[in-house]
Coordinates of C-alpha atoms in Angstrom, one line a residue:
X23 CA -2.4 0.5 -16.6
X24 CA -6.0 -0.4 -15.5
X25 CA -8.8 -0.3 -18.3
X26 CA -12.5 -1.0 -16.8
X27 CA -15.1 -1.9 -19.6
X28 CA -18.3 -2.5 -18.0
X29 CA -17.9 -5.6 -15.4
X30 CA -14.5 -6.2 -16.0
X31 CA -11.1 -4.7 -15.4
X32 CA -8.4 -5.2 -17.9
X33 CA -4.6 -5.0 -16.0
X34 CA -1.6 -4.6 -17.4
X35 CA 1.7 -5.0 -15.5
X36 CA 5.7 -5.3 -17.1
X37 CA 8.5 -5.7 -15.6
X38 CA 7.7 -7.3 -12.3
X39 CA 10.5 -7.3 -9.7
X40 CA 12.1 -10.7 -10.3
X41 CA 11.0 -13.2 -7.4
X42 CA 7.7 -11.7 -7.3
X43 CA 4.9 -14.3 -7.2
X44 CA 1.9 -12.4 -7.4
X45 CA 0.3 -8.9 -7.7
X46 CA -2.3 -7.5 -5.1
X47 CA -5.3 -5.1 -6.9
X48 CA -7.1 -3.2 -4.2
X49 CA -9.7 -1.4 -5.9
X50 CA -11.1 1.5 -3.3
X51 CA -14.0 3.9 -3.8
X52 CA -14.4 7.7 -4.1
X53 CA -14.3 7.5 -0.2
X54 CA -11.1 6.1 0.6
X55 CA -12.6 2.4 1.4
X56 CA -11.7 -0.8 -0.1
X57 CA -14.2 -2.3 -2.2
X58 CA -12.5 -5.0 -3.7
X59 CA -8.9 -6.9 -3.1
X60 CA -7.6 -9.5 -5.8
X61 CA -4.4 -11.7 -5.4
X62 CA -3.3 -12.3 -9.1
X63 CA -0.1 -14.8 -9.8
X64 CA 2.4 -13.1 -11.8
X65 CA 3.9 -15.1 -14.7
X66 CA 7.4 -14.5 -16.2
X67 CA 7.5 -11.0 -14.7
X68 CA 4.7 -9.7 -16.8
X69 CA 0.8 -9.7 -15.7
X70 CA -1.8 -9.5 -17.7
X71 CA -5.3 -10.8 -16.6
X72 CA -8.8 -9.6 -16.9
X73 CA -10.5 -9.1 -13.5
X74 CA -14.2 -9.8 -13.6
X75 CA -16.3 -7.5 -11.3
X76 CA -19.7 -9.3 -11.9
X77 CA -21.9 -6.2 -10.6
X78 CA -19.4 -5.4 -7.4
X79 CA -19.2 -1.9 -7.6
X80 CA -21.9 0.6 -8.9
X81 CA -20.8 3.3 -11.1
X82 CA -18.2 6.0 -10.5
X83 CA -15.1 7.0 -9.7
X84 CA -12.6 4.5 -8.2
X85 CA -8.8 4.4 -7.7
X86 CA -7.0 1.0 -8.1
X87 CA -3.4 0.2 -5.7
X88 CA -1.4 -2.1 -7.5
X89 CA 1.4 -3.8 -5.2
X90 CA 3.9 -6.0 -6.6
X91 CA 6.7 -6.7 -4.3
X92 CA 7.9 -3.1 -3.0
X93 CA 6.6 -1.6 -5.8
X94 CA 3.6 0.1 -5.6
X95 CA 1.3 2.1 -8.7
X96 CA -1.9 3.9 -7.9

């Protein structure tokens, strides 16, 4: 579950398919377009990182695309 706090975005991800090596975090905007696209490795199935936005986006409302493997969480 995605947690934003300021200039960073805190994600959380269990149970990763196994032989899934990393996660892609699309972020897109309150428009439909992509903003931002992050390639994160996952680590014994589980992902847990802290993405740092350093000023990217401006504030709002923005909807984050997980993929990991065939799986996919909006």
């Amino acid at each position: 579950m995605p947690q934003e706090r300021g200039d960073q975005l805190f994600v959380s991800l269990s149970s990763v398919a196994e032989g899934v090596q990393t996660v892609n975090v699309d972020i897109y905007d309150a428009f439909g377009k992509r903003v931002s696209a992050r390639t994160i490795a996952v680590q014994d199935g589980y992902l847990n990182t802290v993405l740092d936005l350093n000023g990217e986006l401006a504030n709002g409302v923005y909807m984050v695309n997980i993929a990991a493997g065939a799986k996919t969480c909006t």
